[in-house]
Coordinates of C-alpha atoms in Angstrom, one line a residue:
Chain A
M492 CA 30.4 -14.8 -30.4
F493 CA 28.4 -15.3 -27.9
I494 CA 29.5 -16.8 -23.8
K495 CA 26.3 -17.1 -21.4
Q496 CA 27.4 -15.5 -18.4
R497 CA 25.7 -16.1 -15.3
P498 CA 24.6 -13.0 -13.9
S499 CA 25.7 -11.2 -11.1
W500 CA 22.6 -11.2 -9.1
S501 CA 21.8 -15.0 -9.8
V502 CA 21.5 -17.8 -6.8
P503 CA 21.1 -21.7 -7.7
E504 CA 18.0 -22.4 -7.4
S505 CA 19.1 -24.6 -4.2
E506 CA 19.9 -20.9 -2.3
V507 CA 16.1 -19.9 -2.8
T508 CA 14.1 -19.5 0.8
P509 CA 10.8 -21.6 0.0
E510 CA 8.1 -18.6 -0.1
S511 CA 6.0 -19.9 3.0
V512 CA 9.7 -20.5 5.1
Y513 CA 9.7 -17.4 4.0
L514 CA 6.7 -15.5 4.6
N515 CA 6.9 -17.5 8.1
R516 CA 10.2 -15.9 9.2
R517 CA 8.5 -12.6 8.0
K518 CA 5.6 -13.4 10.6
F519 CA 7.9 -14.6 13.0
M520 CA 9.8 -11.7 12.6
T521 CA 6.8 -9.0 12.9
G522 CA 5.5 -10.5 15.7
A523 CA 8.9 -10.4 17.2
I524 CA 9.5 -6.9 16.4
A525 CA 5.6 -6.0 17.7
S526 CA 6.3 -7.8 20.9
A527 CA 9.8 -6.0 21.3
A528 CA 8.4 -2.9 20.6
A529 CA 5.4 -3.0 23.0
L530 CA 8.0 -3.6 25.6
S531 CA 10.7 -1.0 24.7
I532 CA 9.3 1.7 22.7
P533 CA 6.1 2.6 20.8
G534 CA 6.3 3.8 17.4
L535 CA 9.3 1.7 15.7
V536 CA 6.6 -0.8 14.4
R537 CA 6.3 -0.8 11.3
A538 CA 4.8 -3.2 8.8
E539 CA 7.0 -5.8 6.5
D540 CA 5.2 -5.7 3.9
T541 CA 4.9 -2.1 2.5
R542 CA 3.8 -3.2 -0.9
P543 CA 0.7 -1.8 -2.3
G544 CA -2.2 -4.1 -3.5
T545 CA -4.6 -6.5 -1.6
V546 CA -2.9 -9.7 -0.8
L547 CA -4.3 -12.6 -3.0
D548 CA -5.5 -16.5 -2.0
Y549 CA -3.6 -18.8 -4.5
K550 CA -1.9 -22.0 -5.4
A551 CA 1.5 -22.1 -6.8
A552 CA 1.6 -23.6 -9.8
P553 CA 4.8 -25.0 -11.0
Q554 CA 4.3 -27.0 -13.6
F555 CA 4.0 -23.7 -15.7
S556 CA 6.8 -21.6 -13.6
T557 CA 10.3 -21.4 -14.4
D558 CA 13.0 -21.9 -11.9
E559 CA 14.9 -18.3 -12.9
K560 CA 14.9 -15.9 -10.2
P561 CA 12.3 -13.5 -10.8
A562 CA 13.1 -10.0 -11.2
P563 CA 12.6 -7.7 -7.7
Y564 CA 9.0 -6.0 -7.6
D565 CA 10.4 -2.4 -7.7
A566 CA 11.9 -3.6 -10.9
I567 CA 9.1 -4.5 -12.6
T568 CA 7.0 -1.9 -11.6
T569 CA 8.7 0.6 -12.4
Y570 CA 10.1 0.0 -15.7
N571 CA 7.2 -0.3 -17.9
N572 CA 5.5 0.3 -21.3
F573 CA 2.1 1.1 -21.0
Y574 CA 1.9 4.6 -23.3
E575 CA -1.2 5.2 -22.3
F576 CA 0.9 6.6 -19.6
G577 CA 3.3 9.0 -21.8
T578 CA 6.6 6.9 -23.5
G579 CA 9.4 6.6 -20.8
K580 CA 9.8 3.5 -18.8
Q581 CA 8.8 5.4 -15.3
D582 CA 6.2 7.8 -17.0
P583 CA 3.8 4.2 -16.4
S584 CA 5.1 4.3 -12.3
R585 CA 4.7 7.9 -12.2
Y586 CA 1.1 8.5 -13.6
A587 CA -0.6 4.8 -13.5
S588 CA -2.6 6.6 -9.8
E589 CA -4.9 8.3 -12.6
M590 CA -6.0 5.9 -13.7
S591 CA -9.6 4.0 -11.3
V592 CA -9.6 0.6 -11.4
D593 CA -12.4 0.4 -8.7
P594 CA -15.1 -0.5 -9.8
W595 CA -14.0 -1.7 -12.9
S596 CA -16.0 -4.0 -15.1
V597 CA -15.4 -6.1 -19.1
E598 CA -17.3 -5.9 -21.5
V599 CA -17.7 -9.6 -23.5
E600 CA -19.1 -9.1 -27.3
G601 CA -19.6 -11.0 -30.3
E602 CA -19.6 -14.9 -31.3
C603 CA -20.3 -17.1 -27.9
A604 CA -23.7 -17.9 -25.9
N605 CA -23.1 -15.7 -22.5
P606 CA -22.4 -11.8 -23.7
G607 CA -22.2 -9.0 -21.3
K608 CA -21.5 -6.4 -18.9
Y609 CA -19.1 -8.5 -16.4
A610 CA -18.1 -6.4 -13.4
L611 CA -14.1 -8.5 -12.4
E612 CA -15.2 -9.7 -9.1
G613 CA -17.7 -11.5 -11.3
L614 CA -15.9 -12.7 -14.0
L615 CA -13.0 -14.0 -12.0
K616 CA -15.0 -15.9 -8.8
P617 CA -15.9 -19.1 -10.3
H618 CA -11.5 -19.3 -10.7
Q619 CA -8.9 -20.1 -8.0
Y620 CA -5.6 -18.4 -8.5
Q621 CA -2.6 -19.6 -10.3
E622 CA 1.1 -18.6 -9.6
R623 CA 2.4 -18.7 -12.5
I624 CA 6.1 -17.4 -13.0
Y625 CA 7.0 -16.6 -16.6
R626 CA 9.7 -15.1 -18.7
L627 CA 8.7 -11.8 -20.2
R628 CA 10.1 -11.0 -23.3
C629 CA 10.0 -7.8 -24.6
V630 CA 10.4 -6.9 -28.7
E631 CA 12.6 -4.0 -27.2
A632 CA 15.0 -7.4 -26.7
W633 CA 15.3 -6.9 -23.0
S634 CA 13.3 -9.6 -20.8
M635 CA 12.3 -10.4 -17.0
V636 CA 11.3 -12.7 -15.4
I637 CA 7.9 -12.3 -13.3
P638 CA 5.8 -13.8 -11.2
W639 CA 2.3 -13.0 -12.0
V640 CA -1.1 -14.2 -10.2
G641 CA -4.1 -14.7 -12.0
V642 CA -6.9 -17.6 -13.9
P643 CA -5.5 -19.5 -17.2
L644 CA -7.7 -17.3 -19.9
A645 CA -9.2 -20.6 -21.0
E646 CA -11.2 -21.7 -17.8
V647 CA -12.2 -18.0 -18.5
I648 CA -13.9 -18.2 -22.1
K649 CA -14.5 -21.7 -21.9
R650 CA -17.9 -20.1 -19.3
L651 CA -18.4 -17.0 -22.4
E652 CA -18.8 -20.8 -24.2
P653 CA -17.7 -19.2 -27.6
N654 CA -20.0 -20.6 -30.7
S655 CA -17.9 -22.1 -33.8
D656 CA -18.0 -18.6 -35.5
A657 CA -15.2 -17.3 -32.4
K658 CA -12.2 -17.8 -35.2
F659 CA -10.6 -15.3 -32.8
V660 CA -10.6 -12.9 -29.5
Y661 CA -10.3 -9.1 -29.3
F662 CA -8.9 -7.6 -26.5
E663 CA -9.0 -3.9 -26.0
T664 CA -7.3 -1.7 -23.3
L665 CA -9.5 1.5 -21.4
N666 CA -9.9 4.6 -23.3
A667 CA -9.8 7.5 -20.5
P668 CA -8.1 10.6 -22.2
E669 CA -8.8 12.0 -18.5
Q670 CA -7.0 8.8 -17.2
M671 CA -4.3 8.3 -19.3
R672 CA -2.0 11.5 -20.5
G673 CA -0.2 9.7 -23.3
Q674 CA -3.6 9.1 -24.4
R675 CA -3.9 13.1 -24.7
S676 CA -0.5 13.7 -26.3
L677 CA -0.6 15.3 -29.6
F678 CA 2.2 13.5 -31.4
S679 CA 1.0 9.5 -30.8
T680 CA 0.4 7.7 -33.3
I681 CA -1.3 5.2 -31.6
D682 CA -5.3 5.0 -32.5
W683 CA -6.6 5.0 -28.8
P684 CA -7.6 2.7 -27.5
Y685 CA -5.2 0.1 -27.2
R686 CA -6.4 -3.6 -29.2
E687 CA -5.1 -6.7 -29.4
G688 CA -6.5 -10.0 -31.2
L689 CA -5.0 -13.6 -30.3
R690 CA -6.7 -16.7 -32.4
M691 CA -8.2 -19.1 -30.7
D692 CA -5.8 -22.4 -30.1
E693 CA -3.5 -19.9 -28.9
A694 CA -5.6 -18.0 -26.6
M695 CA -7.2 -21.6 -25.4
N696 CA -3.7 -22.4 -24.8
E697 CA -2.1 -23.9 -21.2
L698 CA -0.2 -20.8 -21.6
S699 CA -2.3 -18.4 -22.3
F700 CA -3.2 -16.3 -18.2
L701 CA -5.0 -13.7 -17.3
A702 CA -3.5 -11.6 -14.1
V703 CA -4.7 -9.9 -11.8
G704 CA -1.7 -9.9 -9.6
L705 CA 2.0 -9.8 -8.6
Y706 CA 4.2 -11.1 -5.7
G707 CA 1.1 -12.2 -4.8
K708 CA -0.3 -8.8 -4.5
T709 CA -3.0 -7.0 -6.9
L710 CA -1.6 -5.7 -10.0
P711 CA 0.0 -2.2 -9.3
N712 CA -1.5 0.3 -12.3
Q713 CA 1.2 0.5 -13.9
N714 CA 1.9 -3.1 -14.7
G715 CA -1.8 -3.1 -16.4
A716 CA -4.3 -3.0 -13.1
P717 CA -6.9 -4.7 -12.2
I718 CA -6.5 -7.3 -15.6
R719 CA -4.7 -8.3 -18.1
L720 CA -3.1 -11.0 -20.7
V721 CA 0.0 -12.4 -20.3
V722 CA 1.2 -14.8 -23.2
P723 CA 4.3 -15.5 -23.0
W724 CA 4.9 -17.1 -26.1
K725 CA 4.9 -13.9 -27.9
Y726 CA 6.6 -10.1 -27.5
G727 CA 5.1 -8.4 -24.3
F728 CA 3.2 -5.8 -26.3
K729 CA 0.2 -8.9 -26.8
S730 CA -0.1 -8.7 -23.4
I731 CA -2.7 -6.5 -23.6
K732 CA -3.3 -4.5 -20.3
S733 CA -6.4 -2.5 -18.3
I734 CA -8.4 -4.9 -20.3
V735 CA -12.5 -3.5 -20.7
R736 CA -13.1 -5.7 -23.3
I737 CA -12.7 -8.6 -24.7
R738 CA -14.6 -10.2 -27.8
F739 CA -14.8 -13.3 -30.1
M740 CA -14.6 -12.7 -33.7
K741 CA -14.8 -14.9 -37.2
E742 CA -12.0 -12.1 -38.3
Q743 CA -8.7 -11.8 -37.6
P744 CA -9.2 -8.7 -35.7
K745 CA -6.2 -6.0 -36.7
S746 CA -3.6 -4.9 -33.0
S747 CA -2.5 -1.9 -32.0
W748 CA 1.1 -2.5 -33.3
E749 CA 0.0 -3.8 -36.7
M750 CA -2.3 -1.0 -37.5
I751 CA 1.4 1.3 -36.6
A752 CA 4.3 0.0 -38.5
P753 CA 2.7 -3.2 -40.3
S754 CA 6.2 -3.6 -42.0
E755 CA 7.6 -3.9 -37.8
Y756 CA 4.8 -5.6 -35.8
G757 CA 2.6 -8.5 -37.1
F758 CA -0.3 -10.0 -35.8
Y759 CA 1.7 -12.9 -34.4
A760 CA 4.4 -11.4 -32.6
N761 CA 5.6 -15.0 -31.5
V762 CA 9.4 -14.6 -29.4
N763 CA 11.5 -15.4 -32.3
P764 CA 15.0 -15.0 -32.6
E765 CA 15.3 -15.8 -36.7
V766 CA 13.0 -13.0 -37.2
D767 CA 15.3 -9.5 -36.5
H768 CA 13.1 -6.8 -36.2
P769 CA 13.8 -4.2 -38.8
R770 CA 15.1 -1.5 -37.2
W771 CA 17.3 -4.4 -34.7
S772 CA 18.2 -8.0 -34.0
Q773 CA 16.1 -10.7 -31.7
K774 CA 18.9 -13.1 -31.3
M775 CA 19.4 -12.0 -28.0
E776 CA 18.0 -10.0 -24.7
R777 CA 19.1 -8.2 -21.8
R778 CA 17.7 -9.6 -19.0
L779 CA 16.7 -7.2 -16.3
P780 CA 17.9 -6.1 -13.5
S781 CA 21.4 -5.2 -14.8
G782 CA 24.4 -4.4 -14.0
V783 CA 25.3 -0.7 -14.6
F784 CA 28.8 -1.2 -16.2
R785 CA 28.2 -4.6 -18.3
P786 CA 25.2 -5.6 -19.9
N787 CA 23.1 -9.1 -19.1
W788 CA 23.0 -10.3 -22.5
I789 CA 21.5 -13.7 -23.0
E790 CA 20.5 -16.3 -26.0
T791 CA 16.7 -15.2 -27.4
E792 CA 15.4 -18.9 -27.2
K793 CA 12.1 -19.4 -30.0
F794 CA 9.0 -19.2 -28.5
N795 CA 10.9 -17.7 -25.3
G796 CA 11.5 -20.7 -24.7
Y797 CA 7.9 -22.1 -24.7
G798 CA 8.2 -24.5 -27.7
E799 CA 7.0 -27.6 -26.4
Q800 CA 4.2 -25.8 -25.6
V801 CA 2.8 -23.8 -28.0
A802 CA 5.4 -24.8 -31.3
G803 CA 2.3 -27.2 -32.3
L804 CA -0.2 -24.0 -33.1
Y805 CA 2.1 -22.6 -35.5
K806 CA 2.7 -26.6 -37.0
G807 CA 3.2 -25.5 -41.6
M808 CA 3.4 -21.6 -41.1
D809 CA 6.1 -20.1 -42.6
L810 CA 6.9 -17.8 -39.3
S811 CA 8.5 -15.3 -41.4
R812 CA 5.6 -14.2 -42.7
Y813 CA 3.6 -14.5 -40.5
Y814 CA 6.2 -12.5 -37.6
Chain B
M1136 CA 42.5 49.4 -18.7
A1137 CA 40.3 48.9 -15.3
S1138 CA 37.7 48.1 -17.5
A1139 CA 39.8 45.7 -19.3
V1140 CA 40.2 43.9 -16.3
T1141 CA 36.8 43.1 -15.3
N1142 CA 35.7 42.6 -18.8
K1143 CA 38.4 39.8 -18.5
W1144 CA 37.9 38.4 -15.4
R1145 CA 34.2 38.7 -16.2
G1146 CA 34.3 35.9 -19.5
I1147 CA 36.7 34.4 -17.8
A1148 CA 34.0 33.9 -14.9
G1149 CA 31.6 33.5 -18.3
K1150 CA 34.4 30.2 -19.6
C1151 CA 33.9 29.1 -16.2
L1152 CA 29.8 29.7 -15.5
V1153 CA 28.9 28.1 -18.9
F1154 CA 31.5 24.7 -18.0
G1155 CA 30.5 24.4 -15.1
L1156 CA 26.5 24.2 -16.3
A1157 CA 27.4 21.8 -19.6
L1158 CA 28.9 19.3 -17.0
L1159 CA 25.3 19.4 -15.1
P1160 CA 24.0 16.4 -17.3
L1161 CA 27.2 14.1 -16.5
G1162 CA 26.9 15.0 -12.9
F1163 CA 23.3 14.6 -12.8
L1164 CA 24.0 11.2 -13.9
V1165 CA 27.5 10.3 -11.3
A1166 CA 24.9 10.7 -8.8
D1167 CA 22.3 8.9 -9.9
I1168 CA 25.0 5.5 -10.6
I1169 CA 26.2 6.0 -7.1
N1170 CA 22.5 6.3 -5.7
A1171 CA 21.4 3.1 -8.3
N1172 CA 18.9 5.7 -9.2
L1173 CA 18.6 4.0 -12.8
G1174 CA 16.0 1.1 -12.4
P1175 CA 17.0 -1.6 -13.5
D1176 CA 18.2 -1.0 -17.3
P1177 CA 21.0 1.7 -16.1
G1178 CA 22.7 1.3 -19.1
Q1179 CA 20.3 2.8 -21.6
V1180 CA 19.6 5.1 -19.4
I1181 CA 23.1 6.0 -19.3
T1182 CA 23.2 6.1 -22.7
E1183 CA 20.4 6.9 -23.6
A1184 CA 21.3 10.4 -21.2
L1185 CA 24.7 10.9 -23.1
G1186 CA 23.1 11.3 -26.7
I1187 CA 20.2 13.7 -25.5
A1188 CA 23.3 15.7 -23.4
A1189 CA 25.4 15.9 -27.3
F1190 CA 22.2 16.6 -28.9
Q1191 CA 20.8 19.2 -26.7
L1192 CA 24.4 20.3 -26.1
L1193 CA 24.3 20.6 -30.5
L1194 CA 21.3 23.3 -30.5
V1195 CA 22.9 25.5 -27.8
T1196 CA 26.1 25.7 -30.2
L1197 CA 23.9 26.8 -32.8
A1198 CA 21.7 29.3 -31.2
I1199 CA 25.6 30.9 -30.6
T1200 CA 25.3 32.7 -33.7
P1201 CA 21.6 33.3 -34.1
L1202 CA 22.4 35.0 -30.4
K1203 CA 24.5 37.1 -31.7
K1204 CA 22.5 38.5 -33.7
V1205 CA 19.4 39.2 -32.2
T1206 CA 21.2 40.5 -28.5
G1207 CA 23.9 42.9 -31.3
W1208 CA 26.3 41.1 -28.3
S1209 CA 29.4 39.7 -30.0
G1210 CA 30.4 37.9 -26.1
W1211 CA 28.0 35.0 -27.1
L1212 CA 31.2 33.7 -29.3
R1213 CA 33.5 33.1 -26.7
Y1214 CA 31.9 30.3 -25.1
R1215 CA 30.8 28.8 -29.4
R1216 CA 34.5 25.9 -28.9
M1217 CA 33.6 25.3 -26.0
L1218 CA 30.2 24.3 -26.6
G1219 CA 31.0 22.6 -29.4
L1220 CA 33.5 21.0 -28.3
F1221 CA 31.2 19.4 -25.2
A1222 CA 28.6 18.2 -27.5
F1223 CA 31.4 16.0 -29.1
F1224 CA 32.5 14.8 -25.1
Y1225 CA 28.8 13.7 -24.3
A1226 CA 28.7 12.3 -28.0
A1227 CA 32.1 10.5 -27.9
L1228 CA 30.7 9.6 -24.0
H1229 CA 27.6 8.5 -25.4
L1230 CA 28.9 6.2 -28.4
L1231 CA 31.5 4.7 -25.6
A1232 CA 28.2 4.0 -23.4
F1233 CA 26.8 2.1 -26.5
L1234 CA 29.2 0.1 -26.5
Q1235 CA 30.4 -1.2 -23.2
L1236 CA 26.9 -0.4 -21.8
I1237 CA 24.2 -1.9 -24.2
L1238 CA 26.6 -3.9 -27.0
G1239 CA 29.1 -5.2 -24.3
W1240 CA 31.4 -5.1 -27.7
M1241 CA 29.0 -7.3 -29.2
D1242 CA 27.9 -7.7 -33.1
L1243 CA 29.5 -4.6 -33.7
W1244 CA 29.7 -5.1 -37.4
A1245 CA 25.8 -6.1 -38.4
T1246 CA 25.3 -3.6 -35.7
F1247 CA 26.7 -0.4 -37.2
T1248 CA 26.2 -1.9 -41.2
K1249 CA 22.3 -3.2 -40.8
R1250 CA 21.0 -0.8 -38.4
P1251 CA 19.6 2.6 -40.0
Y1252 CA 19.3 4.7 -37.2
I1253 CA 22.7 3.3 -36.1
I1254 CA 24.2 4.7 -39.3
A1255 CA 22.5 7.8 -38.8
G1256 CA 24.0 8.1 -35.2
A1257 CA 26.9 7.3 -36.5
A1258 CA 27.6 9.9 -39.3
A1259 CA 26.8 12.7 -37.2
F1260 CA 29.5 11.3 -34.4
L1261 CA 31.8 11.1 -38.2
A1262 CA 30.8 14.9 -39.0
M1263 CA 31.7 16.5 -35.8
V1264 CA 34.8 14.9 -35.3
P1265 CA 37.1 16.8 -37.4
L1266 CA 35.5 19.7 -36.2
A1267 CA 36.9 18.9 -33.0
I1268 CA 40.3 18.0 -34.1
T1269 CA 40.0 22.1 -36.2
S1270 CA 39.1 23.5 -33.0
T1271 CA 42.5 25.0 -31.8
R1272 CA 43.6 28.5 -32.5
R1273 CA 46.8 26.4 -34.3
M1274 CA 44.3 24.0 -36.7
M1275 CA 42.1 27.4 -37.2
K1276 CA 45.4 29.3 -39.3
R1277 CA 46.1 25.6 -41.0
T1278 CA 43.7 25.3 -41.5
G1279 CA 42.5 29.3 -43.0
R1280 CA 39.8 30.0 -45.4
W1281 CA 38.7 26.1 -45.5
W1282 CA 38.3 26.5 -41.1
K1283 CA 34.6 27.8 -41.7
P1284 CA 33.5 25.4 -44.6
L1285 CA 34.6 22.3 -42.7
H1286 CA 32.6 23.5 -40.0
R1287 CA 29.5 23.7 -41.7
L1288 CA 29.9 20.3 -40.7
I1289 CA 27.8 20.8 -37.7
Y1290 CA 24.1 21.7 -40.1
P1291 CA 24.6 17.4 -40.8
A1292 CA 26.2 16.3 -38.5
A1293 CA 22.7 18.2 -35.8
I1294 CA 20.0 16.7 -39.5
L1295 CA 21.4 13.3 -38.6
A1296 CA 21.2 13.8 -34.8
W1297 CA 18.0 14.4 -35.2
V1298 CA 17.4 11.7 -37.4
H1299 CA 19.2 8.8 -34.6
F1300 CA 16.6 10.1 -32.9
L1301 CA 13.6 10.2 -34.5
W1302 CA 14.1 6.6 -35.9
Q1303 CA 14.0 4.5 -32.8
A1304 CA 11.0 6.5 -32.0
R1305 CA 8.0 3.6 -31.7
S1306 CA 4.9 5.4 -32.1
D1307 CA 4.4 9.0 -29.2
I1308 CA 7.5 11.8 -31.3
T1309 CA 6.5 14.8 -29.4
E1310 CA 9.9 15.4 -28.3
M1311 CA 11.8 14.5 -31.8
V1312 CA 8.7 17.5 -33.3
V1313 CA 9.8 20.1 -29.9
Y1314 CA 13.5 19.0 -31.7
A1315 CA 12.7 19.3 -35.3
V1316 CA 10.7 22.9 -34.4
I1317 CA 14.3 24.2 -32.9
L1318 CA 16.8 22.6 -35.2
A1319 CA 14.3 24.1 -38.5
G1320 CA 14.4 27.5 -36.6
L1321 CA 17.8 27.6 -35.9
L1322 CA 18.8 26.9 -39.7
V1323 CA 16.1 28.5 -41.4
V1324 CA 18.1 31.8 -39.3
R1325 CA 21.1 31.0 -41.4
A1326 CA 19.4 30.3 -43.9
R1327 CA 17.3 34.4 -44.0
W1328 CA 20.2 36.1 -42.4
F1329 CA 23.3 35.0 -44.7
G1330 CA 21.9 34.5 -47.5
V1331 CA 21.2 30.5 -48.4
S1332 CA 24.5 30.5 -50.6
S1333 CA 26.4 31.1 -46.9
L1334 CA 24.9 27.5 -46.4
V1335 CA 27.0 26.1 -49.0
P1336 CA 31.2 25.5 -48.7
L1337 CA 33.0 29.2 -49.8
K1338 CA 34.5 28.8 -53.5
R1339 CA 38.0 29.5 -54.1
T1340 CA 38.7 32.7 -55.2

């Protein structure tokens, strides 16, 4: 029997400081410290926000956000699966700085009216950034709550004008072994580049998101800079990082994990507690960060709790077959 | 006389050194726990580190006999029991950590009956239990000529531990390949030196 316990770090929503207040306090404190420092000892002034990245201009999208508490920035940026930089959870945060993300362009191809090579800025400029706080459920049975900044995928796709033959959207991650040490590994079973895909209606769902930021600033490389997919009702590996290619296709593309182990990872990869991974159960997940001595287990919800928005996409499909 | 005393002290110093070295992985882990240096999923890190330490010590234990052969110095044998017991110690901590820090003692039946990599790991641990129990001088005497064939359980234990490790791989198996080469080397030299027959229990005479 499982008892849902409130994690030790959890606080009720009423205790969370609204971000504007928090930011104002920061501004005030920085100002106060700066003036105090200017009056007394120079050299004590320190930037309050030492997180790397450029500050983004965005508006919150509470209708798409969970009110669960986001994982701390350090947890989100030091615990990553980004096999291009190694299979250890800390490898990406150690080695992703070897990847160059500026300038960045995305090749758009296939069944659409506006193919071509788009500079990242050009691809995103017409759109207003939003912040969406999503749950991310990894196929390895852990999860985190993450405040992404980005644009709805549907808005970008509409501008690229896919034609009626476009039934699927295919994505590719950067393939650059000289910048990505995991791609130089001799015993990797992944056939680089990393590939993912969505059915057109999944891609056009209001939850599908192209993230460019985290906690209000541009993405750190280990989280998939400069642009990545976030599909919150699917296992994390569907949310492909550092995208360089978008292709509209007639046929269903093969994703990287499907190519490696089709019995373990399907094309759909919807979060589903009723369908176990052949090697482990998917009924529960460990919500991170977890305490040292007590695993922070919570029950996994179908479609990661986003069933209301996405269950209709799979009406009549046998999800134990199309996993 | 004097040299015998020196030898005795050398032996004790050597054992202290090996004891200290074998405790290092645990020491590093404890330091990381105290400094909250294990990231957002400390239970996973602790469990993995303990398992790797157990497996590595198992390989070091297996390396003792070949070391003796290569160097011609039988002094290595002095450390074998201690190393084997440390391998068991880390394996036991690994199992406990898995139960408490990862599983939280939930879903035990399904975990130990339905998950092949867990079954392989559990089998490796079970194979080590009789070895730890019969490691004392007294148990060596009591088991007599069965002691040696019994302790060949270390071979399946090491292989199962490796399988347990391999079956958790998702894509990159570089580490597993490195360990496979080491383990295969340690097993193959035995087959060559002692003849393959010595890998099966001795016959009653």
